[in-house]
PDB file of C-alpha atoms and ligand atoms in Angstrom:
ATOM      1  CA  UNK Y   2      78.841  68.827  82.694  1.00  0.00           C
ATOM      2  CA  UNK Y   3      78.817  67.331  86.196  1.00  0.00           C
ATOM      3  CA  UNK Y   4      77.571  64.253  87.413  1.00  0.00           C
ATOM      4  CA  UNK Y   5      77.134  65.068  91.201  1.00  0.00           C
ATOM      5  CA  UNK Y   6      76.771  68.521  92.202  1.00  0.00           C
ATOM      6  CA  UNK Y   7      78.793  71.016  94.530  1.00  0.00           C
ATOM      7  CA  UNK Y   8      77.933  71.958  97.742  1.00  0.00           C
ATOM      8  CA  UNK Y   9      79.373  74.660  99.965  1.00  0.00           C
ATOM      9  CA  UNK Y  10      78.557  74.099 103.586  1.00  0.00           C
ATOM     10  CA  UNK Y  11      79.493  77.360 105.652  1.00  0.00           C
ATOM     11  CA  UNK Y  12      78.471  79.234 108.464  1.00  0.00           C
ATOM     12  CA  UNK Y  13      80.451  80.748 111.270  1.00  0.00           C
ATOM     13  CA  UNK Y  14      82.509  78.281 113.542  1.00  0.00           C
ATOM     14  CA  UNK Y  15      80.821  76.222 115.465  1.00  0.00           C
ATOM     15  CA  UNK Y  16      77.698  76.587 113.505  1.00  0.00           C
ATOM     16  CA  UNK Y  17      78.116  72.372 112.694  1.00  0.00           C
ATOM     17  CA  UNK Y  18      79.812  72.746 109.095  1.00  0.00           C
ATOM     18  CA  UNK Y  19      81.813  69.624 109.741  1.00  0.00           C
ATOM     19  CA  UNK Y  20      79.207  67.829 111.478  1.00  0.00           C
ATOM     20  CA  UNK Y  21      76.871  68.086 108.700  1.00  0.00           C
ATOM     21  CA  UNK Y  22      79.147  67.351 105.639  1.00  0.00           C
ATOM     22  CA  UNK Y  23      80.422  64.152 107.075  1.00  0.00           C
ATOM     23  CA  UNK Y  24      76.949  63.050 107.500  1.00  0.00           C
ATOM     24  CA  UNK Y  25      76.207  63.881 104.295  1.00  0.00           C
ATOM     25  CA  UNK Y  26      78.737  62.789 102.710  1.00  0.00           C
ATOM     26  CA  UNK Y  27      77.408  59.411 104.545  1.00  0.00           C
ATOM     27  CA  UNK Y  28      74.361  59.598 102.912  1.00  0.00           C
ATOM     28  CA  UNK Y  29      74.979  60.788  99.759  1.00  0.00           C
ATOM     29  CA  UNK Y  30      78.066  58.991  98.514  1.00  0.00           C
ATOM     30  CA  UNK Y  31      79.927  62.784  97.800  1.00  0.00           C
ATOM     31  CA  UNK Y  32      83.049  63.572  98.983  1.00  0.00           C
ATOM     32  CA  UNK Y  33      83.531  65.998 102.109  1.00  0.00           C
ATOM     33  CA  UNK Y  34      85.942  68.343 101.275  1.00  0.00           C
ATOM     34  CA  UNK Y  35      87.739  69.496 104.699  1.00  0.00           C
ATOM     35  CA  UNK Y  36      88.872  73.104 103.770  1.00  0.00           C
ATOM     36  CA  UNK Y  37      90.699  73.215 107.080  1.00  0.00           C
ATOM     37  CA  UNK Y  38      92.454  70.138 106.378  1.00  0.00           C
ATOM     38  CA  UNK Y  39      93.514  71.263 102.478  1.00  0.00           C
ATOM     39  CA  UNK Y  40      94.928  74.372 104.291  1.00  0.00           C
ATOM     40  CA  UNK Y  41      97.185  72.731 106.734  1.00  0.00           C
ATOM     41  CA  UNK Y  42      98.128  69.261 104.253  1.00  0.00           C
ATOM     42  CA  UNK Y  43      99.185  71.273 101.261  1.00  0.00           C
ATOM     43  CA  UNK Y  44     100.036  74.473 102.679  1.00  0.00           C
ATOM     44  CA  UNK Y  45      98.132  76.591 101.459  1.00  0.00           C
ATOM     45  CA  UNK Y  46      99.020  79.378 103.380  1.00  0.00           C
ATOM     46  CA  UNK Y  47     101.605  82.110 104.059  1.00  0.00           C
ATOM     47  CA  UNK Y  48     101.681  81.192 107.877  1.00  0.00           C
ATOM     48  CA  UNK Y  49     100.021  81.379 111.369  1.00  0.00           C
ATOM     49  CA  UNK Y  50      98.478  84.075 112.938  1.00  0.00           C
ATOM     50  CA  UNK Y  51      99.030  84.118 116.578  1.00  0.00           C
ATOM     51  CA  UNK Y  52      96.333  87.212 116.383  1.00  0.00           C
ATOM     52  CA  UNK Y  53      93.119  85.013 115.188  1.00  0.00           C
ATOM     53  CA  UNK Y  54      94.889  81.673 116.089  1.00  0.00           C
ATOM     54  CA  UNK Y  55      94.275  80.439 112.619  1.00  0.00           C
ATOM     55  CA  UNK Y  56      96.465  80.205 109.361  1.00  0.00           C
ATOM     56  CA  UNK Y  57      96.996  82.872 107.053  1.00  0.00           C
ATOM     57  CA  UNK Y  58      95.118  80.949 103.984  1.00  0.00           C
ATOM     58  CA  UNK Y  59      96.563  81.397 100.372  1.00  0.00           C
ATOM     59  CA  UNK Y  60      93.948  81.644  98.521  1.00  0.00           C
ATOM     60  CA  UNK Y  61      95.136  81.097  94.956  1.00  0.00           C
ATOM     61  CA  UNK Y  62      96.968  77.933  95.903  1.00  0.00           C
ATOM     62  CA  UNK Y  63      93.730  76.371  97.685  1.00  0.00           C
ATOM     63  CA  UNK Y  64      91.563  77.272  94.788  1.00  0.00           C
ATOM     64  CA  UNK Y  65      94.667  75.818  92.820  1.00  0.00           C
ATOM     65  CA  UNK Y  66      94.786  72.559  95.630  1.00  0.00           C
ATOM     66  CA  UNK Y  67      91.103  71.823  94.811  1.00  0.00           C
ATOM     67  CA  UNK Y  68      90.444  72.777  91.491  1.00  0.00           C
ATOM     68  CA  UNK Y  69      90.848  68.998  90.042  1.00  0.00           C
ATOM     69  CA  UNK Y  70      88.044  67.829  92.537  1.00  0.00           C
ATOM     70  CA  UNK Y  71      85.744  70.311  92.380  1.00  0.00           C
ATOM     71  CA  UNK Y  72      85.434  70.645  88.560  1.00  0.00           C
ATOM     72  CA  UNK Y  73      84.619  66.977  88.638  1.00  0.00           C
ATOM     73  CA  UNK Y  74      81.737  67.120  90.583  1.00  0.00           C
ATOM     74  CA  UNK Y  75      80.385  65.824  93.710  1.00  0.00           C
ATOM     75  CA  UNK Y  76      82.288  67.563  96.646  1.00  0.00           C
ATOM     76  CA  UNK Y  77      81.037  69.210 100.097  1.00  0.00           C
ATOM     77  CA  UNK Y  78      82.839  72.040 100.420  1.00  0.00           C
ATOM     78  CA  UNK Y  79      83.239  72.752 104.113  1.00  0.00           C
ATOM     79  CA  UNK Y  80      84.524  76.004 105.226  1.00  0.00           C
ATOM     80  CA  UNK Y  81      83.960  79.312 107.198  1.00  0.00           C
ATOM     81  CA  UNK Y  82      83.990  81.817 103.827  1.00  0.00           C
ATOM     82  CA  UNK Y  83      82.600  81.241 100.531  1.00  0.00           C
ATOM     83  CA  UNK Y  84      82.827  84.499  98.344  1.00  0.00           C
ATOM     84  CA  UNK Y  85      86.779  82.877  96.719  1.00  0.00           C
ATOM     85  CA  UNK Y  86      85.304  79.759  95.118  1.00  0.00           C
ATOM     86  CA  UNK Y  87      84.101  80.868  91.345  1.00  0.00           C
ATOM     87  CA  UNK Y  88      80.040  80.686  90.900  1.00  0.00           C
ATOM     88  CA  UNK Y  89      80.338  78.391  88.356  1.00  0.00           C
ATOM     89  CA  UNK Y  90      81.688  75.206  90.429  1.00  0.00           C
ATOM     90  CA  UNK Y  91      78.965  75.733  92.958  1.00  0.00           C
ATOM     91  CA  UNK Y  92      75.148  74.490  93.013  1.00  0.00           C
ATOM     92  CA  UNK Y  93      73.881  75.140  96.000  1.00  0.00           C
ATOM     93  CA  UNK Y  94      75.409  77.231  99.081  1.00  0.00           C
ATOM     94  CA  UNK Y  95      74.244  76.155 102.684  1.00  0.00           C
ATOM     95  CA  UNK Y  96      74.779  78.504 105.329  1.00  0.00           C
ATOM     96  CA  UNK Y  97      73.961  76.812 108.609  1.00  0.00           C
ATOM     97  CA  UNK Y  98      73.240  79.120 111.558  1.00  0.00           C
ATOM     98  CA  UNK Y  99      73.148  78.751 115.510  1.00  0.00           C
ATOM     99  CA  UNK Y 100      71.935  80.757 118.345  1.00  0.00           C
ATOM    100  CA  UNK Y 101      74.382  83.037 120.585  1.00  0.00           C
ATOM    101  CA  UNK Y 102      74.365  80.767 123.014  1.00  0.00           C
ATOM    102  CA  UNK Y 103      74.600  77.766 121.563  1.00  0.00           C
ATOM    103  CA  UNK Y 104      77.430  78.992 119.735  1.00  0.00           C
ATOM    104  CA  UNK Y 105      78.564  80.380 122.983  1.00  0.00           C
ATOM    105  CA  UNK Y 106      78.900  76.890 124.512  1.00  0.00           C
ATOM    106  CA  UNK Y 107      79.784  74.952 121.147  1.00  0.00           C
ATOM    107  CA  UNK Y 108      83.232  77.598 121.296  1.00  0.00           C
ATOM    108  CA  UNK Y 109      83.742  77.996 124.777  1.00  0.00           C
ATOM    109  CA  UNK Y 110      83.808  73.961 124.511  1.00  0.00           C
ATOM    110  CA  UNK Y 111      86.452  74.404 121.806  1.00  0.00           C
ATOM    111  CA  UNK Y 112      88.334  76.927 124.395  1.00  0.00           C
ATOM    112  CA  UNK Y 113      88.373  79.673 122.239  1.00  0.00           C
ATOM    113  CA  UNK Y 114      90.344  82.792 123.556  1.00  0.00           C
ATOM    114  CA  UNK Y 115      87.941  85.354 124.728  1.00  0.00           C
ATOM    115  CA  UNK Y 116      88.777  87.797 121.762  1.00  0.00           C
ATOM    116  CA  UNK Y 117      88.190  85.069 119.314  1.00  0.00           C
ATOM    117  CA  UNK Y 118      85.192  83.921 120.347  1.00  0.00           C
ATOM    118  CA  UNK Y 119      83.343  87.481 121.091  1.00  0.00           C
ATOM    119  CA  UNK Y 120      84.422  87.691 117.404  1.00  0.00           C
ATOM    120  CA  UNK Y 121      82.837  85.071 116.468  1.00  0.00           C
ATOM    121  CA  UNK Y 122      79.565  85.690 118.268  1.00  0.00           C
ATOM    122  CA  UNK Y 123      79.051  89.156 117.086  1.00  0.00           C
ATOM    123  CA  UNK Y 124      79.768  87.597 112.950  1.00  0.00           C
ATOM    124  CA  UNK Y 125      77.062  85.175 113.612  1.00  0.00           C
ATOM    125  CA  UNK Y 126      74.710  87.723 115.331  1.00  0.00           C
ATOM    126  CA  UNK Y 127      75.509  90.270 112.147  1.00  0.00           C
ATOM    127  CA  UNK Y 128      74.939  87.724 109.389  1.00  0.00           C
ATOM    128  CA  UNK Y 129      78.547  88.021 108.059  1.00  0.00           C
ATOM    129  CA  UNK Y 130      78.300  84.459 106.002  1.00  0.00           C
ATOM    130  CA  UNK Y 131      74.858  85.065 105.079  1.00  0.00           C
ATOM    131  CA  UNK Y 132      75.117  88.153 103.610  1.00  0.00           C
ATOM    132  CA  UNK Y 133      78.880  87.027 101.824  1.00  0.00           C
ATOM    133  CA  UNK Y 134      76.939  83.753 100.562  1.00  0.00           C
ATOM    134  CA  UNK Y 135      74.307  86.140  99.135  1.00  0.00           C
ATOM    135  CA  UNK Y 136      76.452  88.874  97.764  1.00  0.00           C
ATOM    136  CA  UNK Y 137      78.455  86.194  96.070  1.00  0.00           C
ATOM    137  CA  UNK Y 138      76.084  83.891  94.526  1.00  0.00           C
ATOM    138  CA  UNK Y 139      72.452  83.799  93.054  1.00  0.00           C
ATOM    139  CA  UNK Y 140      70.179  84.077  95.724  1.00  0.00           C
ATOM    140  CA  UNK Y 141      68.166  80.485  94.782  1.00  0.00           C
ATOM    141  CA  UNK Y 142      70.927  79.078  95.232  1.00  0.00           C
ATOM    142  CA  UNK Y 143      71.710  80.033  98.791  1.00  0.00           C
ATOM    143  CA  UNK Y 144      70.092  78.371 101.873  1.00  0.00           C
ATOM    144  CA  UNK Y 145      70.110  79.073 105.202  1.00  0.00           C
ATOM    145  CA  UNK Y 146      69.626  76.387 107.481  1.00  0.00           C
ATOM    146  CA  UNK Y 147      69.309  76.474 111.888  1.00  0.00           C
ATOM    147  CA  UNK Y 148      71.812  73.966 113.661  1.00  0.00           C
ATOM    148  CA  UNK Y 149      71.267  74.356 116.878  1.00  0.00           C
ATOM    149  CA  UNK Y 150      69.913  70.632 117.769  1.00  0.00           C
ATOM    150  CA  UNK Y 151      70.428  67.034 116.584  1.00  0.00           C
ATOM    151  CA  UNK Y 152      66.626  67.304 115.131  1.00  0.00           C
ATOM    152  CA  UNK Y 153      67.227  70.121 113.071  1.00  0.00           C
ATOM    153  CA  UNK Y 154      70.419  68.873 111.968  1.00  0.00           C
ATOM    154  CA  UNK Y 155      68.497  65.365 110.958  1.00  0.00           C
ATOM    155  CA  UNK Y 156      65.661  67.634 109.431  1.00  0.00           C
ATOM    156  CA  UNK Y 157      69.119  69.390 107.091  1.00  0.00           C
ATOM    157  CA  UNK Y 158      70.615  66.269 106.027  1.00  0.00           C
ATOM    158  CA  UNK Y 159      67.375  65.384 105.074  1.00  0.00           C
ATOM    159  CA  UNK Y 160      66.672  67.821 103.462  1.00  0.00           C
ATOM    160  CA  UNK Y 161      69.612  68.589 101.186  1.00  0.00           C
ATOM    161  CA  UNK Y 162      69.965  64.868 100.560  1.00  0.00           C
ATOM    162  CA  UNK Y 163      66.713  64.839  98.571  1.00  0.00           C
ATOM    163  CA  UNK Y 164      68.060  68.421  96.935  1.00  0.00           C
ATOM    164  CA  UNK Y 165      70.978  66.097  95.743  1.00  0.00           C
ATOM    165  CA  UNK Y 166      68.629  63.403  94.282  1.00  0.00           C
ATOM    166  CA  UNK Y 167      66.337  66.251  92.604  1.00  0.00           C
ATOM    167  CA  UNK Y 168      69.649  67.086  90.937  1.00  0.00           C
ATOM    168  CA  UNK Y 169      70.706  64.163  89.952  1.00  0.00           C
ATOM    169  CA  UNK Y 170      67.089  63.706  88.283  1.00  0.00           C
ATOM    170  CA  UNK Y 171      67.284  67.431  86.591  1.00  0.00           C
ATOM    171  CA  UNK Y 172      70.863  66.953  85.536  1.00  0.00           C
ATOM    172  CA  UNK Y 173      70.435  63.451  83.892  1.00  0.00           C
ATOM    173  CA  UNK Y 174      67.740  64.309  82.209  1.00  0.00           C
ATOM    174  CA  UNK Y 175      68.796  67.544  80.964  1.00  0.00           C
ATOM    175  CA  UNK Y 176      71.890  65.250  79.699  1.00  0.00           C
ATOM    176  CA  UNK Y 177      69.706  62.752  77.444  1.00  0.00           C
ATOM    177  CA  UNK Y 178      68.232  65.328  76.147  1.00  0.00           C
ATOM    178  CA  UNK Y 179      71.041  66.548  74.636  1.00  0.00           C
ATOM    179  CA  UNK Y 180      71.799  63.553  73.868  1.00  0.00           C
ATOM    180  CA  UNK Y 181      68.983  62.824  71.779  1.00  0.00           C
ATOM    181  CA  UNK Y 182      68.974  65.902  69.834  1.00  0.00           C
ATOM    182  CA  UNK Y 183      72.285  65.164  68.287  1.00  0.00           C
TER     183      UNK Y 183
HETATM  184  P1  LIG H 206      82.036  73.739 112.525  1.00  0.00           P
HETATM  185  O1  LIG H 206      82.631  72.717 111.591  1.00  0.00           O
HETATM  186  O2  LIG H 206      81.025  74.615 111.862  1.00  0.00           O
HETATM  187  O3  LIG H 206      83.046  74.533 113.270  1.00  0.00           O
HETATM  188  P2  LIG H 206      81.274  71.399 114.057  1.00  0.00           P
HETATM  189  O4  LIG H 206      80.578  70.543 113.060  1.00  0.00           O
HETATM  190  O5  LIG H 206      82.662  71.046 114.401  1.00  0.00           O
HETATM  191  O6  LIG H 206      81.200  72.936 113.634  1.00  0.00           O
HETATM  192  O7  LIG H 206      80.357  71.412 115.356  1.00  0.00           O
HETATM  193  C1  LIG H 206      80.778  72.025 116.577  1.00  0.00           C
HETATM  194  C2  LIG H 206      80.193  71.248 117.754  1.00  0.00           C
HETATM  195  O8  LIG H 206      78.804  71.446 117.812  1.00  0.00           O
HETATM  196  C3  LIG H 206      80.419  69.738 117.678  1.00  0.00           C
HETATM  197  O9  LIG H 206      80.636  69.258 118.964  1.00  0.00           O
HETATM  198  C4  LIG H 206      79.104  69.219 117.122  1.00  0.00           C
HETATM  199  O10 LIG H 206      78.849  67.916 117.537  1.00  0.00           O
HETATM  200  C5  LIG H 206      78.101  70.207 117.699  1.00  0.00           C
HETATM  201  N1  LIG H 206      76.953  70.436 116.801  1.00  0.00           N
HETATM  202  C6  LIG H 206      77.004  70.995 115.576  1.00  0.00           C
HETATM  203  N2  LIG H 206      75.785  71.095 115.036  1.00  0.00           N
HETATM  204  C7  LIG H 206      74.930  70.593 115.938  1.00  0.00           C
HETATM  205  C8  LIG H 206      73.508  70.428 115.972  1.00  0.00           C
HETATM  206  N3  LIG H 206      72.715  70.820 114.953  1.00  0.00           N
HETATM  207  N4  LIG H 206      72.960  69.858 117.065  1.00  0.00           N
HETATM  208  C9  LIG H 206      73.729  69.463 118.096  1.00  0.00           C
HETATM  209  N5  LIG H 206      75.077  69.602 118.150  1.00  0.00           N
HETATM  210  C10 LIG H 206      75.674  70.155 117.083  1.00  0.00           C
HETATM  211 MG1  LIG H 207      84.682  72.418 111.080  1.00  0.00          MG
END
């Protein structure tokens, strides 16, 4: 059983995925797993796509890259897709969300190619992640969260931090009292 719990942080880009897990991380003493990062270090892919300006992600060898970590507990998953990673190394599943434009300025800031980032707009608008995050995993489980200002993302970190020490409580205790049954 796990001694810290799993978190998946996703959301469209620009949404604050990375903003949030490194902050929590902060807080919570778990470790912010950088999808992105994984990708490009180990190579987990086959390739880049000129087309959506992003790698072509293997996803057997991330799962495979990550697997270790995860099973031990205690990582922020931060990426833009959750339905690969198996239900049964996950606890909770944040899905942060912004307004058009917000998310508008956050990309155009990033200079996202027009393409790209009416692609992104319209996947936020539609729900995409939401509606992957709750096809994929129990719905109690999945949160949805705005992060459009600093307040709200204070109000999140907040928020999820105490989730983690309600966990902690639930899963120690659940632990002695196995314990003292054998
Ligand atoms: P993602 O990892 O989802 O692509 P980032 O965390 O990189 O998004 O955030 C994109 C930009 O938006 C960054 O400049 C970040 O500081 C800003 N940002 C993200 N969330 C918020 C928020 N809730 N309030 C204010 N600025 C934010
Ligand atoms: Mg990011």
């Amino acid at each position: 059983m796990r001694q810290n719990p799993n978190i998946i942080v996703t959301g469209t880009p620009g949404v604050g995925k990375t903003t949030h897990s490194e902050s929590l991380a902060e807080r919570t003493g778990l470790r912010h797993v950088s999808v992105n990062q994984i990708v490009k270090d180990k190579e987990c892919h086959e390739g880049w796509s000129d087309e959506y300006q992003s790698w072509i992600v293997d996803e057997d060898k991330l799962l495979d890259a990550i697997e270790e970590d995860v099973k031990a507990g205690g990582c922020i998953i931060d990426w833009h897709a959750c339905d690969l990673f198996p239900r049964s190394w996950i606890d909770l599943v944040v899905v942060l969300r912004a307004d058009s434009s917000t998310l508008f300025d956050r990309l155009t800031a990033r200079d996202y190619a027009e393409a790209k980032l009416q692609e992104n707009l319209d996947s936020e608008i539609m729900e995409v992640l939401l509606q992957e995050a709750r096809e994929a995993f129990d719905e109690e489980i999945v949160i949805e969260l705005m992060s459009n200002t600093s307040d709200e993302m204070e109000s999140n970190v907040d928020r999820i931090e105490a989730w983690v020490k309600q966990w902690k409580l639930d899963n120690a205790s659940a632990g002695n009292a196995l314990k003292s049954k054998t």
